[in-house]
Amino acid sequence: MSVNPGNDPSRRTDPSLRPTSASALIVAALAAAAAGWLLISTNDLFYHISPLPWTGAGVLGVLAVAEAYLAQSTSARIQRKPGAPPVQPLAVARYAALAKASSLVGALSAGFTGGLLVGLLLETTEEAASNVPVAVTTLAAAVALIAAALWLERACRVPDRPDREDDEVNRR
């Protein structure tokens, strides 16, 4: 459960899901980039493993497309656009949790792949050059996942409705 800052810590409130902060994503990406760069620059083991796999880019790309579709669909359903079926509140909460987790995974993947890419670009070997297209594609897919996840998270917000403000004023 979350505790309201500045209030009595013994008084607990309902759990809440806060929007993803850009600083958390940046810190995660920078830490992962440092790890990726250190892995490739200080360890000759990387070159004995084999080429980078394309599966990372594929999985991140599929997740990005799926979350972009969910974001578009959820937004239309929450805004009650004509032809859009109603959305279940629990489904929206699950989508929001998925979006938060996916944006962090995307930031970690983008950072790690970015660190690997920097190391690969600094190397002059053929093995490094052959891994650059995979790293660039994986980085692009990770950035697409971050964007789709943040869009889905934004789509899960309940819109402000002017008719509700009038109800609250009348209740006072």
PDB file of N, CA and C in Angstrom, residues 15-110:
ATOM      1  N   PRO A  15      -4.081   1.441  -2.425  1.00  0.00           N
ATOM      2  CA  PRO A  15      -2.934   1.368  -3.342  1.00  0.00           C
ATOM      3  C   PRO A  15      -3.227   2.159  -4.604  1.00  0.00           C
ATOM      4  N   SER A  16      -2.186   2.738  -5.151  1.00  0.00           N
ATOM      5  CA  SER A  16      -2.379   3.518  -6.373  1.00  0.00           C
ATOM      6  C   SER A  16      -1.274   3.203  -7.361  1.00  0.00           C
ATOM      7  N   LEU A  17      -1.574   3.440  -8.603  1.00  0.00           N
ATOM      8  CA  LEU A  17      -0.637   3.227  -9.686  1.00  0.00           C
ATOM      9  C   LEU A  17      -0.328   4.590 -10.274  1.00  0.00           C
ATOM     10  N   ARG A  18       0.891   5.023 -10.106  1.00  0.00           N
ATOM     11  CA  ARG A  18       1.279   6.355 -10.574  1.00  0.00           C
ATOM     12  C   ARG A  18       1.847   6.265 -11.989  1.00  0.00           C
ATOM     13  N   PRO A  19       1.768   7.356 -12.738  1.00  0.00           N
ATOM     14  CA  PRO A  19       2.338   7.351 -14.095  1.00  0.00           C
ATOM     15  C   PRO A  19       3.847   7.100 -14.062  1.00  0.00           C
ATOM     16  N   THR A  20       4.333   6.497 -15.105  1.00  0.00           N
ATOM     17  CA  THR A  20       5.759   6.227 -15.231  1.00  0.00           C
ATOM     18  C   THR A  20       6.514   7.537 -15.347  1.00  0.00           C
ATOM     19  N   SER A  21       7.576   7.660 -14.572  1.00  0.00           N
ATOM     20  CA  SER A  21       8.362   8.892 -14.636  1.00  0.00           C
ATOM     21  C   SER A  21       9.476   8.738 -15.670  1.00  0.00           C
ATOM     22  N   ALA A  22       9.712   9.800 -16.376  1.00  0.00           N
ATOM     23  CA  ALA A  22      10.770   9.801 -17.387  1.00  0.00           C
ATOM     24  C   ALA A  22      12.129   9.571 -16.746  1.00  0.00           C
ATOM     25  N   SER A  23      12.318  10.094 -15.536  1.00  0.00           N
ATOM     26  CA  SER A  23      13.615   9.931 -14.872  1.00  0.00           C
ATOM     27  C   SER A  23      13.898   8.469 -14.563  1.00  0.00           C
ATOM     28  N   ALA A  24      12.882   7.703 -14.191  1.00  0.00           N
ATOM     29  CA  ALA A  24      13.093   6.282 -13.915  1.00  0.00           C
ATOM     30  C   ALA A  24      13.515   5.543 -15.180  1.00  0.00           C
ATOM     31  N   LEU A  25      12.888   5.880 -16.298  1.00  0.00           N
ATOM     32  CA  LEU A  25      13.249   5.237 -17.558  1.00  0.00           C
ATOM     33  C   LEU A  25      14.652   5.630 -18.003  1.00  0.00           C
ATOM     34  N   ILE A  26      15.009   6.883 -17.812  1.00  0.00           N
ATOM     35  CA  ILE A  26      16.343   7.349 -18.204  1.00  0.00           C
ATOM     36  C   ILE A  26      17.421   6.694 -17.354  1.00  0.00           C
ATOM     37  N   VAL A  27      17.199   6.629 -16.054  1.00  0.00           N
ATOM     38  CA  VAL A  27      18.183   6.000 -15.161  1.00  0.00           C
ATOM     39  C   VAL A  27      18.346   4.520 -15.511  1.00  0.00           C
ATOM     40  N   ALA A  28      17.227   3.832 -15.756  1.00  0.00           N
ATOM     41  CA  ALA A  28      17.308   2.414 -16.122  1.00  0.00           C
ATOM     42  C   ALA A  28      18.061   2.234 -17.437  1.00  0.00           C
ATOM     43  N   ALA A  29      17.780   3.090 -18.415  1.00  0.00           N
ATOM     44  CA  ALA A  29      18.460   2.986 -19.709  1.00  0.00           C
ATOM     45  C   ALA A  29      19.947   3.272 -19.580  1.00  0.00           C
ATOM     46  N   LEU A  30      20.307   4.275 -18.795  1.00  0.00           N
ATOM     47  CA  LEU A  30      21.728   4.596 -18.623  1.00  0.00           C
ATOM     48  C   LEU A  30      22.477   3.488 -17.890  1.00  0.00           C
ATOM     49  N   ALA A  31      21.853   2.908 -16.866  1.00  0.00           N
ATOM     50  CA  ALA A  31      22.495   1.804 -16.142  1.00  0.00           C
ATOM     51  C   ALA A  31      22.673   0.595 -17.056  1.00  0.00           C
ATOM     52  N   ALA A  32      21.653   0.284 -17.851  1.00  0.00           N
ATOM     53  CA  ALA A  32      21.755  -0.841 -18.777  1.00  0.00           C
ATOM     54  C   ALA A  32      22.768  -0.555 -19.884  1.00  0.00           C
ATOM     55  N   ALA A  33      22.849   0.696 -20.335  1.00  0.00           N
ATOM     56  CA  ALA A  33      23.835   1.053 -21.363  1.00  0.00           C
ATOM     57  C   ALA A  33      25.249   0.869 -20.824  1.00  0.00           C
ATOM     58  N   ALA A  34      25.464   1.282 -19.590  1.00  0.00           N
ATOM     59  CA  ALA A  34      26.782   1.090 -18.982  1.00  0.00           C
ATOM     60  C   ALA A  34      27.116  -0.390 -18.888  1.00  0.00           C
ATOM     61  N   ALA A  35      26.144  -1.198 -18.502  1.00  0.00           N
ATOM     62  CA  ALA A  35      26.381  -2.642 -18.400  1.00  0.00           C
ATOM     63  C   ALA A  35      26.676  -3.242 -19.776  1.00  0.00           C
ATOM     64  N   GLY A  36      25.931  -2.853 -20.780  1.00  0.00           N
ATOM     65  CA  GLY A  36      26.172  -3.368 -22.128  1.00  0.00           C
ATOM     66  C   GLY A  36      27.516  -2.963 -22.678  1.00  0.00           C
ATOM     67  N   TRP A  37      27.860  -1.708 -22.472  1.00  0.00           N
ATOM     68  CA  TRP A  37      29.149  -1.241 -22.970  1.00  0.00           C
ATOM     69  C   TRP A  37      30.299  -1.925 -22.233  1.00  0.00           C
ATOM     70  N   LEU A  38      30.176  -2.073 -20.910  1.00  0.00           N
ATOM     71  CA  LEU A  38      31.220  -2.761 -20.149  1.00  0.00           C
ATOM     72  C   LEU A  38      31.347  -4.216 -20.571  1.00  0.00           C
ATOM     73  N   LEU A  39      30.237  -4.867 -20.832  1.00  0.00           N
ATOM     74  CA  LEU A  39      30.265  -6.264 -21.253  1.00  0.00           C
ATOM     75  C   LEU A  39      31.048  -6.431 -22.546  1.00  0.00           C
ATOM     76  N   ILE A  40      30.788  -5.569 -23.494  1.00  0.00           N
ATOM     77  CA  ILE A  40      31.419  -5.734 -24.801  1.00  0.00           C
ATOM     78  C   ILE A  40      32.849  -5.188 -24.827  1.00  0.00           C
ATOM     79  N   SER A  41      33.136  -4.171 -24.028  1.00  0.00           N
ATOM     80  CA  SER A  41      34.461  -3.555 -24.109  1.00  0.00           C
ATOM     81  C   SER A  41      35.501  -4.251 -23.234  1.00  0.00           C
ATOM     82  N   THR A  42      35.082  -4.907 -22.182  1.00  0.00           N
ATOM     83  CA  THR A  42      36.064  -5.514 -21.276  1.00  0.00           C
ATOM     84  C   THR A  42      36.074  -7.026 -21.325  1.00  0.00           C
ATOM     85  N   ASN A  43      35.245  -7.624 -22.136  1.00  0.00           N
ATOM     86  CA  ASN A  43      35.130  -9.070 -22.101  1.00  0.00           C
ATOM     87  C   ASN A  43      35.264  -9.631 -23.516  1.00  0.00           C
ATOM     88  N   ASP A  44      36.275 -10.439 -23.724  1.00  0.00           N
ATOM     89  CA  ASP A  44      36.449 -11.088 -25.019  1.00  0.00           C
ATOM     90  C   ASP A  44      35.491 -12.254 -25.195  1.00  0.00           C
ATOM     91  N   LEU A  45      34.796 -12.625 -24.122  1.00  0.00           N
ATOM     92  CA  LEU A  45      33.835 -13.712 -24.189  1.00  0.00           C
ATOM     93  C   LEU A  45      32.721 -13.411 -25.183  1.00  0.00           C
ATOM     94  N   PHE A  46      32.367 -12.141 -25.335  1.00  0.00           N
ATOM     95  CA  PHE A  46      31.286 -11.758 -26.240  1.00  0.00           C
ATOM     96  C   PHE A  46      31.556 -12.250 -27.658  1.00  0.00           C
ATOM     97  N   TYR A  47      32.790 -12.191 -28.089  1.00  0.00           N
ATOM     98  CA  TYR A  47      33.111 -12.557 -29.468  1.00  0.00           C
ATOM     99  C   TYR A  47      33.177 -14.065 -29.682  1.00  0.00           C
ATOM    100  N   HIS A  48      33.136 -14.818 -28.594  1.00  0.00           N
ATOM    101  CA  HIS A  48      33.120 -16.273 -28.718  1.00  0.00           C
ATOM    102  C   HIS A  48      31.697 -16.821 -28.668  1.00  0.00           C
ATOM    103  N   ILE A  49      30.735 -15.981 -28.389  1.00  0.00           N
ATOM    104  CA  ILE A  49      29.350 -16.429 -28.236  1.00  0.00           C
ATOM    105  C   ILE A  49      28.722 -16.715 -29.593  1.00  0.00           C
ATOM    106  N   SER A  50      28.772 -15.844 -30.504  1.00  0.00           N
ATOM    107  CA  SER A  50      28.207 -15.912 -31.847  1.00  0.00           C
ATOM    108  C   SER A  50      27.513 -14.590 -32.136  1.00  0.00           C
ATOM    109  N   PRO A  51      26.956 -14.454 -33.309  1.00  0.00           N
ATOM    110  CA  PRO A  51      26.279 -13.189 -33.630  1.00  0.00           C
ATOM    111  C   PRO A  51      25.074 -12.928 -32.717  1.00  0.00           C
ATOM    112  N   LEU A  52      24.721 -11.656 -32.602  1.00  0.00           N
ATOM    113  CA  LEU A  52      23.537 -11.288 -31.826  1.00  0.00           C
ATOM    114  C   LEU A  52      22.301 -11.888 -32.486  1.00  0.00           C
ATOM    115  N   PRO A  53      21.346 -12.352 -31.705  1.00  0.00           N
ATOM    116  CA  PRO A  53      20.145 -12.944 -32.301  1.00  0.00           C
ATOM    117  C   PRO A  53      19.134 -11.881 -32.725  1.00  0.00           C
ATOM    118  N   TRP A  54      18.389 -12.194 -33.754  1.00  0.00           N
ATOM    119  CA  TRP A  54      17.328 -11.307 -34.225  1.00  0.00           C
ATOM    120  C   TRP A  54      16.065 -11.441 -33.375  1.00  0.00           C
ATOM    121  N   THR A  55      16.002 -12.459 -32.531  1.00  0.00           N
ATOM    122  CA  THR A  55      14.783 -12.696 -31.755  1.00  0.00           C
ATOM    123  C   THR A  55      14.459 -11.551 -30.808  1.00  0.00           C
ATOM    124  N   GLY A  56      15.473 -10.888 -30.269  1.00  0.00           N
ATOM    125  CA  GLY A  56      15.219  -9.762 -29.370  1.00  0.00           C
ATOM    126  C   GLY A  56      14.462  -8.652 -30.076  1.00  0.00           C
ATOM    127  N   ALA A  57      14.898  -8.317 -31.267  1.00  0.00           N
ATOM    128  CA  ALA A  57      14.212  -7.279 -32.040  1.00  0.00           C
ATOM    129  C   ALA A  57      12.802  -7.714 -32.397  1.00  0.00           C
ATOM    130  N   GLY A  58      12.640  -8.989 -32.747  1.00  0.00           N
ATOM    131  CA  GLY A  58      11.319  -9.494 -33.108  1.00  0.00           C
ATOM    132  C   GLY A  58      10.339  -9.448 -31.947  1.00  0.00           C
ATOM    133  N   VAL A  59      10.780  -9.900 -30.787  1.00  0.00           N
ATOM    134  CA  VAL A  59       9.907  -9.905 -29.614  1.00  0.00           C
ATOM    135  C   VAL A  59       9.540  -8.487 -29.207  1.00  0.00           C
ATOM    136  N   LEU A  60      10.513  -7.595 -29.171  1.00  0.00           N
ATOM    137  CA  LEU A  60      10.235  -6.205 -28.804  1.00  0.00           C
ATOM    138  C   LEU A  60       9.310  -5.551 -29.829  1.00  0.00           C
ATOM    139  N   GLY A  61       9.500  -5.848 -31.096  1.00  0.00           N
ATOM    140  CA  GLY A  61       8.648  -5.290 -32.142  1.00  0.00           C
ATOM    141  C   GLY A  61       7.212  -5.787 -32.038  1.00  0.00           C
ATOM    142  N   VAL A  62       7.030  -7.078 -31.785  1.00  0.00           N
ATOM    143  CA  VAL A  62       5.680  -7.633 -31.635  1.00  0.00           C
ATOM    144  C   VAL A  62       4.992  -7.019 -30.420  1.00  0.00           C
ATOM    145  N   LEU A  63       5.718  -6.883 -29.318  1.00  0.00           N
ATOM    146  CA  LEU A  63       5.146  -6.248 -28.124  1.00  0.00           C
ATOM    147  C   LEU A  63       4.756  -4.803 -28.401  1.00  0.00           C
ATOM    148  N   ALA A  64       5.583  -4.093 -29.133  1.00  0.00           N
ATOM    149  CA  ALA A  64       5.277  -2.692 -29.457  1.00  0.00           C
ATOM    150  C   ALA A  64       4.011  -2.588 -30.293  1.00  0.00           C
ATOM    151  N   VAL A  65       3.872  -3.442 -31.285  1.00  0.00           N
ATOM    152  CA  VAL A  65       2.674  -3.422 -32.133  1.00  0.00           C
ATOM    153  C   VAL A  65       1.440  -3.793 -31.315  1.00  0.00           C
ATOM    154  N   ALA A  66       1.550  -4.814 -30.475  1.00  0.00           N
ATOM    155  CA  ALA A  66       0.409  -5.239 -29.657  1.00  0.00           C
ATOM    156  C   ALA A  66      -0.019  -4.136 -28.685  1.00  0.00           C
ATOM    157  N   GLU A  67       0.940  -3.479 -28.073  1.00  0.00           N
ATOM    158  CA  GLU A  67       0.593  -2.424 -27.129  1.00  0.00           C
ATOM    159  C   GLU A  67       0.078  -1.172 -27.827  1.00  0.00           C
ATOM    160  N   ALA A  68       0.544  -0.901 -29.018  1.00  0.00           N
ATOM    161  CA  ALA A  68      -0.002   0.225 -29.780  1.00  0.00           C
ATOM    162  C   ALA A  68      -1.459  -0.055 -30.144  1.00  0.00           C
ATOM    163  N   TYR A  69      -1.746  -1.291 -30.534  1.00  0.00           N
ATOM    164  CA  TYR A  69      -3.136  -1.657 -30.831  1.00  0.00           C
ATOM    165  C   TYR A  69      -4.000  -1.549 -29.570  1.00  0.00           C
ATOM    166  N   LEU A  70      -3.502  -2.059 -28.447  1.00  0.00           N
ATOM    167  CA  LEU A  70      -4.238  -1.953 -27.184  1.00  0.00           C
ATOM    168  C   LEU A  70      -4.473  -0.494 -26.800  1.00  0.00           C
ATOM    169  N   ALA A  71      -3.481   0.347 -27.024  1.00  0.00           N
ATOM    170  CA  ALA A  71      -3.619   1.765 -26.677  1.00  0.00           C
ATOM    171  C   ALA A  71      -4.719   2.417 -27.503  1.00  0.00           C
ATOM    172  N   GLN A  72      -4.716   2.152 -28.796  1.00  0.00           N
ATOM    173  CA  GLN A  72      -5.730   2.741 -29.670  1.00  0.00           C
ATOM    174  C   GLN A  72      -7.108   2.232 -29.284  1.00  0.00           C
ATOM    175  N   SER A  73      -7.233   0.945 -29.068  1.00  0.00           N
ATOM    176  CA  SER A  73      -8.514   0.341 -28.721  1.00  0.00           C
ATOM    177  C   SER A  73      -9.008   0.804 -27.354  1.00  0.00           C
ATOM    178  N   THR A  74      -8.123   0.821 -26.381  1.00  0.00           N
ATOM    179  CA  THR A  74      -8.504   1.228 -25.021  1.00  0.00           C
ATOM    180  C   THR A  74      -8.915   2.688 -24.987  1.00  0.00           C
ATOM    181  N   SER A  75      -8.194   3.524 -25.697  1.00  0.00           N
ATOM    182  CA  SER A  75      -8.533   4.942 -25.739  1.00  0.00           C
ATOM    183  C   SER A  75      -9.938   5.146 -26.303  1.00  0.00           C
ATOM    184  N   ALA A  76     -10.248   4.466 -27.382  1.00  0.00           N
ATOM    185  CA  ALA A  76     -11.574   4.595 -27.994  1.00  0.00           C
ATOM    186  C   ALA A  76     -12.657   4.075 -27.046  1.00  0.00           C
ATOM    187  N   ARG A  77     -12.364   2.995 -26.343  1.00  0.00           N
ATOM    188  CA  ARG A  77     -13.361   2.408 -25.446  1.00  0.00           C
ATOM    189  C   ARG A  77     -13.583   3.263 -24.206  1.00  0.00           C
ATOM    190  N   ILE A  78     -12.508   3.837 -23.656  1.00  0.00           N
ATOM    191  CA  ILE A  78     -12.654   4.683 -22.469  1.00  0.00           C
ATOM    192  C   ILE A  78     -13.384   5.974 -22.820  1.00  0.00           C
ATOM    193  N   GLN A  79     -13.106   6.523 -23.989  1.00  0.00           N
ATOM    194  CA  GLN A  79     -13.768   7.755 -24.416  1.00  0.00           C
ATOM    195  C   GLN A  79     -15.167   7.501 -24.953  1.00  0.00           C
ATOM    196  N   ARG A  80     -15.572   6.237 -24.968  1.00  0.00           N
ATOM    197  CA  ARG A  80     -16.912   5.818 -25.409  1.00  0.00           C
ATOM    198  C   ARG A  80     -17.242   6.316 -26.811  1.00  0.00           C
ATOM    199  N   LYS A  81     -16.300   6.097 -27.704  1.00  0.00           N
ATOM    200  CA  LYS A  81     -16.538   6.479 -29.100  1.00  0.00           C
ATOM    201  C   LYS A  81     -17.580   5.542 -29.705  1.00  0.00           C
ATOM    202  N   PRO A  82     -18.352   6.029 -30.677  1.00  0.00           N
ATOM    203  CA  PRO A  82     -19.398   5.199 -31.289  1.00  0.00           C
ATOM    204  C   PRO A  82     -18.815   3.914 -31.879  1.00  0.00           C
ATOM    205  N   GLY A  83     -19.485   2.815 -31.595  1.00  0.00           N
ATOM    206  CA  GLY A  83     -19.046   1.517 -32.109  1.00  0.00           C
ATOM    207  C   GLY A  83     -18.042   0.805 -31.239  1.00  0.00           C
ATOM    208  N   ALA A  84     -17.492   1.495 -30.248  1.00  0.00           N
ATOM    209  CA  ALA A  84     -16.514   0.866 -29.358  1.00  0.00           C
ATOM    210  C   ALA A  84     -17.248   0.244 -28.174  1.00  0.00           C
ATOM    211  N   PRO A  85     -16.985  -1.020 -27.886  1.00  0.00           N
ATOM    212  CA  PRO A  85     -17.663  -1.650 -26.749  1.00  0.00           C
ATOM    213  C   PRO A  85     -17.137  -1.074 -25.431  1.00  0.00           C
ATOM    214  N   PRO A  86     -17.904  -1.203 -24.363  1.00  0.00           N
ATOM    215  CA  PRO A  86     -17.422  -0.703 -23.073  1.00  0.00           C
ATOM    216  C   PRO A  86     -16.207  -1.504 -22.605  1.00  0.00           C
ATOM    217  N   VAL A  87     -15.434  -0.905 -21.748  1.00  0.00           N
ATOM    218  CA  VAL A  87     -14.221  -1.560 -21.252  1.00  0.00           C
ATOM    219  C   VAL A  87     -14.402  -1.881 -19.768  1.00  0.00           C
ATOM    220  N   GLN A  88     -13.877  -3.012 -19.366  1.00  0.00           N
ATOM    221  CA  GLN A  88     -13.941  -3.420 -17.964  1.00  0.00           C
ATOM    222  C   GLN A  88     -12.861  -2.687 -17.175  1.00  0.00           C
ATOM    223  N   PRO A  89     -13.190  -2.140 -16.007  1.00  0.00           N
ATOM    224  CA  PRO A  89     -12.190  -1.411 -15.214  1.00  0.00           C
ATOM    225  C   PRO A  89     -10.970  -2.257 -14.836  1.00  0.00           C
ATOM    226  N   LEU A  90     -11.180  -3.532 -14.536  1.00  0.00           N
ATOM    227  CA  LEU A  90     -10.051  -4.387 -14.170  1.00  0.00           C
ATOM    228  C   LEU A  90      -9.112  -4.584 -15.362  1.00  0.00           C
ATOM    229  N   ALA A  91      -9.672  -4.648 -16.563  1.00  0.00           N
ATOM    230  CA  ALA A  91      -8.838  -4.781 -17.764  1.00  0.00           C
ATOM    231  C   ALA A  91      -7.972  -3.542 -17.934  1.00  0.00           C
ATOM    232  N   VAL A  92      -8.532  -2.365 -17.669  1.00  0.00           N
ATOM    233  CA  VAL A  92      -7.760  -1.122 -17.791  1.00  0.00           C
ATOM    234  C   VAL A  92      -6.630  -1.111 -16.775  1.00  0.00           C
ATOM    235  N   ALA A  93      -6.885  -1.571 -15.566  1.00  0.00           N
ATOM    236  CA  ALA A  93      -5.830  -1.634 -14.556  1.00  0.00           C
ATOM    237  C   ALA A  93      -4.725  -2.592 -14.984  1.00  0.00           C
ATOM    238  N   ARG A  94      -5.107  -3.690 -15.575  1.00  0.00           N
ATOM    239  CA  ARG A  94      -4.104  -4.651 -16.067  1.00  0.00           C
ATOM    240  C   ARG A  94      -3.301  -4.061 -17.221  1.00  0.00           C
ATOM    241  N   TYR A  95      -3.968  -3.348 -18.103  1.00  0.00           N
ATOM    242  CA  TYR A  95      -3.267  -2.701 -19.217  1.00  0.00           C
ATOM    243  C   TYR A  95      -2.278  -1.662 -18.702  1.00  0.00           C
ATOM    244  N   ALA A  96      -2.686  -0.919 -17.683  1.00  0.00           N
ATOM    245  CA  ALA A  96      -1.796   0.104 -17.120  1.00  0.00           C
ATOM    246  C   ALA A  96      -0.569  -0.547 -16.488  1.00  0.00           C
ATOM    247  N   ALA A  97      -0.764  -1.649 -15.785  1.00  0.00           N
ATOM    248  CA  ALA A  97       0.375  -2.363 -15.190  1.00  0.00           C
ATOM    249  C   ALA A  97       1.283  -2.932 -16.282  1.00  0.00           C
ATOM    250  N   LEU A  98       0.684  -3.474 -17.334  1.00  0.00           N
ATOM    251  CA  LEU A  98       1.464  -3.971 -18.468  1.00  0.00           C
ATOM    252  C   LEU A  98       2.272  -2.845 -19.102  1.00  0.00           C
ATOM    253  N   ALA A  99       1.656  -1.680 -19.244  1.00  0.00           N
ATOM    254  CA  ALA A  99       2.340  -0.544 -19.855  1.00  0.00           C
ATOM    255  C   ALA A  99       3.532  -0.097 -19.009  1.00  0.00           C
ATOM    256  N   LYS A 100       3.357  -0.043 -17.700  1.00  0.00           N
ATOM    257  CA  LYS A 100       4.468   0.364 -16.833  1.00  0.00           C
ATOM    258  C   LYS A 100       5.621  -0.627 -16.922  1.00  0.00           C
ATOM    259  N   ALA A 101       5.302  -1.916 -16.881  1.00  0.00           N
ATOM    260  CA  ALA A 101       6.348  -2.933 -16.964  1.00  0.00           C
ATOM    261  C   ALA A 101       7.031  -2.905 -18.325  1.00  0.00           C
ATOM    262  N   SER A 102       6.246  -2.745 -19.378  1.00  0.00           N
ATOM    263  CA  SER A 102       6.814  -2.742 -20.729  1.00  0.00           C
ATOM    264  C   SER A 102       7.701  -1.535 -20.981  1.00  0.00           C
ATOM    265  N   SER A 103       7.326  -0.382 -20.435  1.00  0.00           N
ATOM    266  CA  SER A 103       8.177   0.791 -20.647  1.00  0.00           C
ATOM    267  C   SER A 103       9.523   0.603 -19.950  1.00  0.00           C
ATOM    268  N   LEU A 104       9.520  -0.047 -18.793  1.00  0.00           N
ATOM    269  CA  LEU A 104      10.783  -0.310 -18.108  1.00  0.00           C
ATOM    270  C   LEU A 104      11.611  -1.350 -18.865  1.00  0.00           C
ATOM    271  N   VAL A 105      10.968  -2.398 -19.348  1.00  0.00           N
ATOM    272  CA  VAL A 105      11.678  -3.402 -20.145  1.00  0.00           C
ATOM    273  C   VAL A 105      12.246  -2.766 -21.412  1.00  0.00           C
ATOM    274  N   GLY A 106      11.465  -1.912 -22.039  1.00  0.00           N
ATOM    275  CA  GLY A 106      11.943  -1.220 -23.236  1.00  0.00           C
ATOM    276  C   GLY A 106      13.131  -0.329 -22.935  1.00  0.00           C
ATOM    277  N   ALA A 107      13.088   0.377 -21.804  1.00  0.00           N
ATOM    278  CA  ALA A 107      14.215   1.248 -21.433  1.00  0.00           C
ATOM    279  C   ALA A 107      15.465   0.429 -21.145  1.00  0.00           C
ATOM    280  N   LEU A 108      15.302  -0.676 -20.425  1.00  0.00           N
ATOM    281  CA  LEU A 108      16.456  -1.533 -20.150  1.00  0.00           C
ATOM    282  C   LEU A 108      17.011  -2.138 -21.439  1.00  0.00           C
ATOM    283  N   SER A 109      16.134  -2.587 -22.314  1.00  0.00           N
ATOM    284  CA  SER A 109      16.578  -3.165 -23.586  1.00  0.00           C
ATOM    285  C   SER A 109      17.250  -2.127 -24.469  1.00  0.00           C
ATOM    286  N   ALA A 110      16.665  -0.938 -24.538  1.00  0.00           N
ATOM    287  CA  ALA A 110      17.258   0.129 -25.352  1.00  0.00           C
ATOM    288  C   ALA A 110      18.617   0.530 -24.799  1.00  0.00           C
TER     289      ALA A 110
END
